[in-house]
Short mmCIF file of C-alpha atoms and ligand atoms in Angstrom, two decimals:
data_model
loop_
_atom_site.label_atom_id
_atom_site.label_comp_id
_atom_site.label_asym_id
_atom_site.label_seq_id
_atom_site.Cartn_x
_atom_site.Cartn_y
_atom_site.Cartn_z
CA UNK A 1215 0.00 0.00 0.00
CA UNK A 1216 0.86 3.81 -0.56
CA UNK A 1217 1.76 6.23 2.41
CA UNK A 1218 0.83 10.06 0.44
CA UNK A 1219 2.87 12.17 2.45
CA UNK A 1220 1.28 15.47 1.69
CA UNK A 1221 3.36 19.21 2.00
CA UNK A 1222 6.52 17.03 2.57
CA UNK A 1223 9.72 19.47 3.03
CA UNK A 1224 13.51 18.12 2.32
CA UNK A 1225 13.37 18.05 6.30
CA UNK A 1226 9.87 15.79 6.38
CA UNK A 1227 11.91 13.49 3.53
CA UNK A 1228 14.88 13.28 5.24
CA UNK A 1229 13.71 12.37 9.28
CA UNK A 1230 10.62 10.22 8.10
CA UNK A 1231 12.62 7.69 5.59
CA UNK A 1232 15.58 7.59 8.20
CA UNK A 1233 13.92 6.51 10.72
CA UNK A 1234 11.67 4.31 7.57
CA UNK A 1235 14.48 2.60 7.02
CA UNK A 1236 16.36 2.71 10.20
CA UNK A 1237 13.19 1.04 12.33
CA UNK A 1238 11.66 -2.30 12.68
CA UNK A 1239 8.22 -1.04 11.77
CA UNK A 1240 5.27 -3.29 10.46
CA UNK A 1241 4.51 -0.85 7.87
CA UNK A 1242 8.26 -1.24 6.28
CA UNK A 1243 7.55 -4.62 4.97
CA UNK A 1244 4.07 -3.34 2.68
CA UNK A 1245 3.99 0.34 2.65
CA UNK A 1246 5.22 2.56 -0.09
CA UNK A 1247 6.02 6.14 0.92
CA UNK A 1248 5.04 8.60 -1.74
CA UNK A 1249 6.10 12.53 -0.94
CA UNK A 1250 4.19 15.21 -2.08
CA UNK A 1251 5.49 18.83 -1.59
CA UNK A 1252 2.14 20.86 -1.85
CA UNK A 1253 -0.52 20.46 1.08
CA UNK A 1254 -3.50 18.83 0.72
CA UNK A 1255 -6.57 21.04 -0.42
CA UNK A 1256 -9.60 20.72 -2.35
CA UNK A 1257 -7.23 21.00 -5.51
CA UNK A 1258 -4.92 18.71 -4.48
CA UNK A 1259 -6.91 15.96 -2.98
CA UNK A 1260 -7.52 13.79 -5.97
CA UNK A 1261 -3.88 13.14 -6.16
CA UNK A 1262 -4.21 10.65 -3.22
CA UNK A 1263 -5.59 7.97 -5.45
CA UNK A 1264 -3.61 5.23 -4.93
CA UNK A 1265 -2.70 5.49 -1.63
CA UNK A 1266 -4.32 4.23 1.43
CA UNK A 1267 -3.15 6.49 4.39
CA UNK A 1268 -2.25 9.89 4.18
CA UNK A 1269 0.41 11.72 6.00
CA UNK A 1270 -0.60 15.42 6.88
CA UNK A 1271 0.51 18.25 8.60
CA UNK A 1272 -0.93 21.57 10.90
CA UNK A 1273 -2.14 23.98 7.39
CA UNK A 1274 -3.00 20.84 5.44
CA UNK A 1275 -7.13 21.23 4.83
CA UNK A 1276 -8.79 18.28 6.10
CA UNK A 1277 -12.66 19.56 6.11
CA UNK A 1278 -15.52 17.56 5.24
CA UNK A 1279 -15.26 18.03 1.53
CA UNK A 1280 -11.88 16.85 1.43
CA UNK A 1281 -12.72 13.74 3.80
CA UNK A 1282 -15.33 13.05 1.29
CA UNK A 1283 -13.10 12.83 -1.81
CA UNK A 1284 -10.35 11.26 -0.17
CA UNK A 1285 -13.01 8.34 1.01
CA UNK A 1286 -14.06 8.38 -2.54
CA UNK A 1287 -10.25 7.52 -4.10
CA UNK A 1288 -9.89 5.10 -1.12
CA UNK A 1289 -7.83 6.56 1.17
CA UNK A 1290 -8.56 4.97 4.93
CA UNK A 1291 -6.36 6.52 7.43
CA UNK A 1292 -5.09 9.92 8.14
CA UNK A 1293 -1.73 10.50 9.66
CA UNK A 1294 -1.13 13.38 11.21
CA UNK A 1295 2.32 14.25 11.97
CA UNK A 1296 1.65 17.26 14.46
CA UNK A 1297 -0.02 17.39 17.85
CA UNK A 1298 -3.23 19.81 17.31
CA UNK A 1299 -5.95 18.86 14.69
CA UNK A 1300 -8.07 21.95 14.60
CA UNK A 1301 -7.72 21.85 10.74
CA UNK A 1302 -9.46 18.37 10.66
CA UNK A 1303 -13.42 18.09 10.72
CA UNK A 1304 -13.55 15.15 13.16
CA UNK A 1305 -16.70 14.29 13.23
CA UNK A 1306 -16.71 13.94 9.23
CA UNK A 1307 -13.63 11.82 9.62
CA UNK A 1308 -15.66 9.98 12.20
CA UNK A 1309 -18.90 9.25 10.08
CA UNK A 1310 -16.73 8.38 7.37
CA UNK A 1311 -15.08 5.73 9.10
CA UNK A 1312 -11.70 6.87 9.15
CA UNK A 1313 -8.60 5.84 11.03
CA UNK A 1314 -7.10 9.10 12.36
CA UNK A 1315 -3.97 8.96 14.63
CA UNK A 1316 -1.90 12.51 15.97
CA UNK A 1317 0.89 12.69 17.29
CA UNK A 1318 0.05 14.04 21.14
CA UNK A 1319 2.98 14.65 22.26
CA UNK A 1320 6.92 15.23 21.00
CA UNK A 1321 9.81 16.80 22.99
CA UNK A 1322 6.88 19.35 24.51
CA UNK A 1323 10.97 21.13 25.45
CA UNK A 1324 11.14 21.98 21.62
CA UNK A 1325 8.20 24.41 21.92
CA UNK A 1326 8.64 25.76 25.39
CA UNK A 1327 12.54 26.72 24.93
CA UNK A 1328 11.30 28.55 21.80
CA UNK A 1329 8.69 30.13 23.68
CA UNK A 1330 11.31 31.51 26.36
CA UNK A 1331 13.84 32.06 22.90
CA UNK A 1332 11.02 34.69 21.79
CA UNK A 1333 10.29 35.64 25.33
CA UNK A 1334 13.86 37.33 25.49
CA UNK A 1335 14.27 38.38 21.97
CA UNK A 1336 11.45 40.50 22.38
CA UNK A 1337 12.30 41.06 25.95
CA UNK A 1338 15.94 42.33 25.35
CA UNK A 1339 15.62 43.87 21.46
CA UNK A 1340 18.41 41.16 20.81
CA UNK A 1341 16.37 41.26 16.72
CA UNK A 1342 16.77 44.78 16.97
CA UNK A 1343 20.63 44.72 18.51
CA UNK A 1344 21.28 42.34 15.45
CA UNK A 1345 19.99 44.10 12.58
CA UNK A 1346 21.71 47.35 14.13
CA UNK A 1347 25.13 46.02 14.98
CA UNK A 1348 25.65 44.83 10.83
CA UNK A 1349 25.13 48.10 10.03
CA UNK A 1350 27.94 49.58 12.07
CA UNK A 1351 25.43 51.57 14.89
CA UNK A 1352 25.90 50.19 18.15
CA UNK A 1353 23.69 52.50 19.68
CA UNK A 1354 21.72 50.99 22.77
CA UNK A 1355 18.24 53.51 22.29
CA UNK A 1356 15.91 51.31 22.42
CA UNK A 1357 17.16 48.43 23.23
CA UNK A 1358 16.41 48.79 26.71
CA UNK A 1359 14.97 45.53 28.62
CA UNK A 1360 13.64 44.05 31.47
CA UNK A 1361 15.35 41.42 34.19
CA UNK A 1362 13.22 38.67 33.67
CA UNK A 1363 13.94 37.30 37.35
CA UNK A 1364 10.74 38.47 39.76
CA UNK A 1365 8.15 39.36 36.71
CA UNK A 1366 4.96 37.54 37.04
CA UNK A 1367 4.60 35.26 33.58
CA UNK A 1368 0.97 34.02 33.01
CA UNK A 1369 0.28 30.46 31.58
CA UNK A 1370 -2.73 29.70 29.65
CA UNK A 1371 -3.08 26.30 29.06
CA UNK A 1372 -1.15 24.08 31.26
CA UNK A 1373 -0.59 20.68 29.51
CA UNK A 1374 3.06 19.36 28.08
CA UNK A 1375 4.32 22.73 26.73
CA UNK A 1376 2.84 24.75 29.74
CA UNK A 1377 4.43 22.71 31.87
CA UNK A 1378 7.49 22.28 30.35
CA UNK A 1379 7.63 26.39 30.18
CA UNK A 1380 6.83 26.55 33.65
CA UNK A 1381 9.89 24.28 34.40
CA UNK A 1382 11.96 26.56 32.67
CA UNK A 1383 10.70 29.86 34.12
CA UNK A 1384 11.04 28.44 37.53
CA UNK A 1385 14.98 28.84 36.52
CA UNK A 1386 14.75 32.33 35.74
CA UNK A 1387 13.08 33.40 39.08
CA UNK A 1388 9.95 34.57 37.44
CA UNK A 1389 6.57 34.52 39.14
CA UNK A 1390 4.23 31.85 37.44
CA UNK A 1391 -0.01 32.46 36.87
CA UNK A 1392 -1.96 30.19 34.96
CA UNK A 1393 -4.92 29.57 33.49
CA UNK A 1394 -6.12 26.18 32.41
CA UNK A 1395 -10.35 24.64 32.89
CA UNK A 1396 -8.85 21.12 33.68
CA UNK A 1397 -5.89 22.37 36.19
CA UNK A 1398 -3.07 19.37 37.85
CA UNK A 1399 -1.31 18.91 40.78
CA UNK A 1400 1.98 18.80 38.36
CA UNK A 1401 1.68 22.84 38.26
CA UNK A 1402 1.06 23.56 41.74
CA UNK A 1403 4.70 23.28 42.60
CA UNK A 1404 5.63 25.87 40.26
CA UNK A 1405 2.50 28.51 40.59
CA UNK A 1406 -0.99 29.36 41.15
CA UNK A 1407 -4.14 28.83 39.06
CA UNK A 1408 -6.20 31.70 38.62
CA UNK A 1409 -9.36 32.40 36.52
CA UNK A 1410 -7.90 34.63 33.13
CA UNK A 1411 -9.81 37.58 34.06
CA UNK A 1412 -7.28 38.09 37.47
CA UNK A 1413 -4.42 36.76 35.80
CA UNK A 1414 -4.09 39.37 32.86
CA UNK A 1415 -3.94 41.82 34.93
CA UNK A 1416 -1.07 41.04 37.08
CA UNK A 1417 1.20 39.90 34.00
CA UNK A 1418 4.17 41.03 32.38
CA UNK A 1419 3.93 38.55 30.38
CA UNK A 1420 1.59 36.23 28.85
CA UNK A 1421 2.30 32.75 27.01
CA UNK A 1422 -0.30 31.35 25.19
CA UNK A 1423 0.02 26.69 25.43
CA UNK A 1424 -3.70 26.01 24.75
CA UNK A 1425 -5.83 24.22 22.01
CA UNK A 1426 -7.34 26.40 19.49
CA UNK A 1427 -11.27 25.48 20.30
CA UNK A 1428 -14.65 27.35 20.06
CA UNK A 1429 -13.72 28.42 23.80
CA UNK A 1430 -10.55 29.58 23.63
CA UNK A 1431 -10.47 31.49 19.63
CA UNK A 1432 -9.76 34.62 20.25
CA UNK A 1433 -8.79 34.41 23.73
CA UNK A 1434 -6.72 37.39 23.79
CA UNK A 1435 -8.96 39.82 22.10
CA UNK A 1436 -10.70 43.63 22.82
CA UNK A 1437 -11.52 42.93 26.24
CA UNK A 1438 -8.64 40.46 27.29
CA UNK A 1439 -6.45 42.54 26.10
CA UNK A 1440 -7.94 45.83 28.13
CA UNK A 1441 -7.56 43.76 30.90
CA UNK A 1442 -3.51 43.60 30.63
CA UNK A 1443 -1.23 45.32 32.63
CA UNK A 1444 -0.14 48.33 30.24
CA UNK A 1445 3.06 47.23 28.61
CA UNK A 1446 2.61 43.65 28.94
CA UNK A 1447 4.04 41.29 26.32
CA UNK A 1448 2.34 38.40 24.54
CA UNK A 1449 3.78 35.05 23.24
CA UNK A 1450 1.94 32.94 20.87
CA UNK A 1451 3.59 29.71 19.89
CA UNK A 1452 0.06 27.50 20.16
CA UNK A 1453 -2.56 28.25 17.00
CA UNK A 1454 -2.93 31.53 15.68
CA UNK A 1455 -7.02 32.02 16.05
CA UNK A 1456 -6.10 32.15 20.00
CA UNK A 1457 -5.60 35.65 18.84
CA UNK A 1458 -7.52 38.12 17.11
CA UNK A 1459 -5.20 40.09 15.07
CA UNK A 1460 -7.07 43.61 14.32
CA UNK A 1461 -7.55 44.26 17.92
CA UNK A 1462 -3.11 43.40 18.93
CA UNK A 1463 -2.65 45.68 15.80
CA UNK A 1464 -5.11 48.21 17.45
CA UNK A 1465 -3.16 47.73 21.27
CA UNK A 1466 0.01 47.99 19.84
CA UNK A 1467 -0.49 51.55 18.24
CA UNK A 1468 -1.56 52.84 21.42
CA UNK A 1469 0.94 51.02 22.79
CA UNK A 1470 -1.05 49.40 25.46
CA UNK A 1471 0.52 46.00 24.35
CA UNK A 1472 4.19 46.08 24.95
CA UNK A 1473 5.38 43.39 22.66
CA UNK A 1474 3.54 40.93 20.47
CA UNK A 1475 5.53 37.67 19.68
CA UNK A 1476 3.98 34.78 17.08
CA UNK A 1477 5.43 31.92 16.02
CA UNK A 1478 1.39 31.22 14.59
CA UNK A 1479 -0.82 33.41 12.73
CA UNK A 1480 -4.37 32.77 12.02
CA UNK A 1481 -4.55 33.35 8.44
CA UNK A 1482 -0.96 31.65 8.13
CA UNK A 1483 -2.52 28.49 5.99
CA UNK A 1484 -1.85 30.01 2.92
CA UNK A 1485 1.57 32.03 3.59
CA UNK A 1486 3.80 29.55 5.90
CA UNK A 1487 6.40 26.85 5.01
CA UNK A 1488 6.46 28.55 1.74
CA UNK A 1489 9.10 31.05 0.27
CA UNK A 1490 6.42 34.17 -0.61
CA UNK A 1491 10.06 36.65 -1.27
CA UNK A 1492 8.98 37.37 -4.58
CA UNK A 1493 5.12 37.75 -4.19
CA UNK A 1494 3.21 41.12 -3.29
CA UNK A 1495 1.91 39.56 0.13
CA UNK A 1496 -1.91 40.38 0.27
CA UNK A 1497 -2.53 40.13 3.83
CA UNK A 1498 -2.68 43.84 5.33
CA UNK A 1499 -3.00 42.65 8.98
CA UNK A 1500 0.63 40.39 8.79
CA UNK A 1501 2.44 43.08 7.10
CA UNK A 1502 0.95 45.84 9.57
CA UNK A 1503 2.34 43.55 12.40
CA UNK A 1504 5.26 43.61 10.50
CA UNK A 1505 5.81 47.35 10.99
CA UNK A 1506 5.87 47.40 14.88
CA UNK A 1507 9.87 47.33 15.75
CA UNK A 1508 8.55 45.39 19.04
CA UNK A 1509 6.86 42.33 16.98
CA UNK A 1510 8.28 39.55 16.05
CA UNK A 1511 7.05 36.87 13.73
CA UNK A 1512 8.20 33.37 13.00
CA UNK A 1513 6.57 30.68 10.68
CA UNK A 1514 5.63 27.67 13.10
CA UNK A 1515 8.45 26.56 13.64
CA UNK A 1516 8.62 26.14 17.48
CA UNK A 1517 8.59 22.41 17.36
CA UNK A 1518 11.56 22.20 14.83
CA UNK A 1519 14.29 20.25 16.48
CA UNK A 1520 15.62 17.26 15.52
CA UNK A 1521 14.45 15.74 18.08
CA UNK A 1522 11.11 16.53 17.55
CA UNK A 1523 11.46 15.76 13.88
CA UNK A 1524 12.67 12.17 14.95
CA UNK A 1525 9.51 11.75 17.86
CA UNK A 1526 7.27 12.50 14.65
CA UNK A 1527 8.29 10.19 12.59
CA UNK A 1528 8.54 7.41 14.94
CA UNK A 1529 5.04 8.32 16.08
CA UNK A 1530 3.59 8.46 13.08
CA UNK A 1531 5.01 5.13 11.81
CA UNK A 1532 3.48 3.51 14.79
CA UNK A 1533 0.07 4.86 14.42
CA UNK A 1534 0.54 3.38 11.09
CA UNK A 1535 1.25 -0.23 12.13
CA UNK A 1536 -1.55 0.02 14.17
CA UNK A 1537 -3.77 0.81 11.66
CA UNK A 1538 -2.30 -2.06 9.38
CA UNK A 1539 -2.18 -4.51 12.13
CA UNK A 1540 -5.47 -3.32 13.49
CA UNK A 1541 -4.95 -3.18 17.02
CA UNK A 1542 -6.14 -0.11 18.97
CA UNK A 1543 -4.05 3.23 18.67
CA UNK A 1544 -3.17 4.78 21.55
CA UNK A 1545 -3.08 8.06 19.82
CA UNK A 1546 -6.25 7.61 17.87
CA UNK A 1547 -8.34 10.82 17.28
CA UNK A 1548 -11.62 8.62 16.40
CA UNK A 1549 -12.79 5.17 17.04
CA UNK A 1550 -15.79 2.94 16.99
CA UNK A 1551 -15.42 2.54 20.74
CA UNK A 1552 -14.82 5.71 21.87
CA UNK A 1553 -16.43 8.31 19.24
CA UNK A 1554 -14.40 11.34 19.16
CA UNK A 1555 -12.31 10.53 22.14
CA UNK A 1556 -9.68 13.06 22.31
CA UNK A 1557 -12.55 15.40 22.64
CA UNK A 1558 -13.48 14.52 25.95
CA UNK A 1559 -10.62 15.78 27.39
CA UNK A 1560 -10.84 19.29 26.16
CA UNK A 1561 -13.69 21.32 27.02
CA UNK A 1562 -15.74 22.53 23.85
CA UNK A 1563 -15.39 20.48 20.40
CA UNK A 1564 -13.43 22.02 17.85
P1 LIG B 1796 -1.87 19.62 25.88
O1 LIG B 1796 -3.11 18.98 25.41
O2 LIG B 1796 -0.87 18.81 26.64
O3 LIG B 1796 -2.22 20.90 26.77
C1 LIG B 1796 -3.22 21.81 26.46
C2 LIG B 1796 -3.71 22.40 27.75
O4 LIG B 1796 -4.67 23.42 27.43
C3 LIG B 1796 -4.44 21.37 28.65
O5 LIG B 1796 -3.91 21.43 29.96
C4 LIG B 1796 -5.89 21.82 28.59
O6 LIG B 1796 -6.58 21.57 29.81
C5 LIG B 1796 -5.70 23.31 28.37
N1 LIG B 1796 -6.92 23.96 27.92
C6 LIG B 1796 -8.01 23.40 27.32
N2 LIG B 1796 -8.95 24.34 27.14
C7 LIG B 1796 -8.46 25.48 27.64
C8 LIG B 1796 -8.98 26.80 27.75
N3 LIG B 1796 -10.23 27.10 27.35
N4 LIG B 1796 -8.22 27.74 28.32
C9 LIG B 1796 -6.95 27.45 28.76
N5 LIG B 1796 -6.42 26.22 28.69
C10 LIG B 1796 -7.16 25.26 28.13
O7 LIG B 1796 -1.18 20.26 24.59
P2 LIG B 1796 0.35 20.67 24.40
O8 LIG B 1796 1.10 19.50 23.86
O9 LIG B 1796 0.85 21.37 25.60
O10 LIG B 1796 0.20 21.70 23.17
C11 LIG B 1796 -0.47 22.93 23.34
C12 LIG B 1796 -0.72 23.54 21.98
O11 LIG B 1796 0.53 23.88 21.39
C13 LIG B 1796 -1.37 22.58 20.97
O12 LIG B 1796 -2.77 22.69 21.04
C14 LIG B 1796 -0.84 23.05 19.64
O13 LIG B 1796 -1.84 23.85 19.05
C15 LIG B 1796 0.36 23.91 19.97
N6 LIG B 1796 1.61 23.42 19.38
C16 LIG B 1796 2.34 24.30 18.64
C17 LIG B 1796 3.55 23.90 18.07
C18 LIG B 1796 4.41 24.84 17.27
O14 LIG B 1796 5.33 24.40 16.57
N7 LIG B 1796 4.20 26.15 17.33
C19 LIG B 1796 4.00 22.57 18.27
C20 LIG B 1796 3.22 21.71 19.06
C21 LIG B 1796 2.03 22.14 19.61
#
């Protein structure tokens, strides 16, 4: 059978036939891995024919109409290689019967230390100091920072990466909040829960760890954001609807919001893990952000390390032998026993 591994980078190539070929995996002896470098999409879909699982990643469009055609060319199981699936219609991919297997969890570090990497960037103008220095001006105006020992840094969303950033803050002396619906013993050693509406306020600043669901899109919006200490800073390395982007742009002119950092964007489907250099960029909002000397964008790459690269691949290779030996998946997003499973232990469906 055919693996379609759909908006495969040299990187996606390289880690998932290593470890392919390097690994005692069921799936080596019958499976055929096909790469595709453009993401699935309506226009793309029919190009899975052939294949009978499908390899996809976090801007890849898995909505019902695309569940529907790829059931219609036969594919049966959907592989994604990422941990959050709010770009998959589950129920669809439940009616339809598929086998649909994430990958819940991979060196949560990877994220967190990037979290704390834009933390201080934007904390200590080091983007700024960089630019500046290669042109000869090693002027500090501007530049100025804060010690991040003693600040108060609010959580929201307190699972693998949370936790994981919590560890690390606890190492810089800062002050942990948090705000999670399902809190755990595992964070009371670091901080305190508190609802969001009395942990804004007492933030310098905020990282966001959640799931993007109906609850939590456009967590940090109007309101929230009125609610922030003045100068606060915000760090977004989770799912870019947790933010809504005109009303940052609008707290950042009046400089209400400190410092905006996003590693996600919500309209990034279209514009991420693809070289746009020589295109006029049509999204006002990004480029607007792009303006502000104190934000800072990257393009979802918080979980690249090789480590995590290698977790992925071994992950999803093992969802796949479960779904070709047919035993029950551990990581399995729907099943016959457990409808929509992975739902139940987040608070509002997707
Ligand atoms: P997780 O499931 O371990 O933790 C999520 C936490 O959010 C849970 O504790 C849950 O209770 C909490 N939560 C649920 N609803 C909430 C709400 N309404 N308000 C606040 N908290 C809420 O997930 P994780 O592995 O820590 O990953 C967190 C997110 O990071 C994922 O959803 C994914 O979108 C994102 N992510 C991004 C990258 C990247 O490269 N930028 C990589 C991996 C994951």
């Amino acid at each position: 059978m055919k693996l379609a591994i759909f908006g495969s980078k040299q990187y996606d190539k390289r880690f998932i036939s290593t470890v392919f070929a390097s690994s005692e995996f069921e799936s080596k002896k019958s499976v055929e891995l096909v790469f595709h470098d453009f993401p699935l999409s309506p226009d793309t879909v029919a190009l899975a024919q052939g294949a009978e699982a499908i390899c996809v990643f976090v801007n890849d469009n898995l909505s019902a109409p695309v569940l529907e055609s790829l059931h219609d060319v036969g594919v049966r199981a959907i592989l994604l290689r990422c941990a959050g699936f709010n770009n998959l219609d589950l129920e669809a991919a439940e009616r339809l019967g598929f086998f649909v297997a994430n990958v819940p969890a991979y060196s949560p570090e990877a994220v967190a230390e990037f979290a704390i990497a834009l933390i201080q960037t934007l904390n200590r103008n080091t983007h700024r100091a960089y630019n500046r220095v290669r042109e000869g001006n090693f002027n500090l105006d501007g530049l100025l920072g804060k010690t991040l020992r003693g600040k108060t840094v609010g959580i929201v969303g307190v699972g693998k990466i949370g936790l994981a950033l919590a560890r690390i803050l606890q190492g810089f002396g800062c002050r942990l909040l948090a705000f999670d619906p399902f809190p755990t013993d595992a964070f009371k050693q670091y901080g305190e829960y508190l609802a969001l509406d009395d942990l804004l306020p007492q933030c310098d600043f905020v990282s966001l760890h959640c799931p993007l669901i109906d609850s939590t899109r456009h967590i940090i919006n109007e309101h929230s954001l009125l609610k922030m200490k003045k100068g606060a800073m915000i760090v977004n390395t989770s799912r870019g609807g947790l933010i809504h982007t005109k009303s940052v742009i609008a707290a950042l002119k009046n400089r209400h919001l400190g410092g905006l950092a996003l590693d996600v964007y919500e309209a990034e489907a279209t514009l991420f893990y693809q070289d746009h250099s020589d295109d006029i960029i049509q999204d006002d909002e990004l480029m607007r952000l792009l303006t502000f000397p104190n934000v800072l964008v990257s393009g979802h790459q918080a979980f690249f390390t090789e480590e995590a690269l290698t977790e992925i691949s071994e992950c999803t290779l093992r969802n796949l032998d479960d779904f070709l030996q047919k035993v029950p998946c551990k990581n399995s997003l729907v099943n016959k026993e457990k409808p929509l499973a992975k739902l139940a232990s987040i608070p509002v469906r997707i």
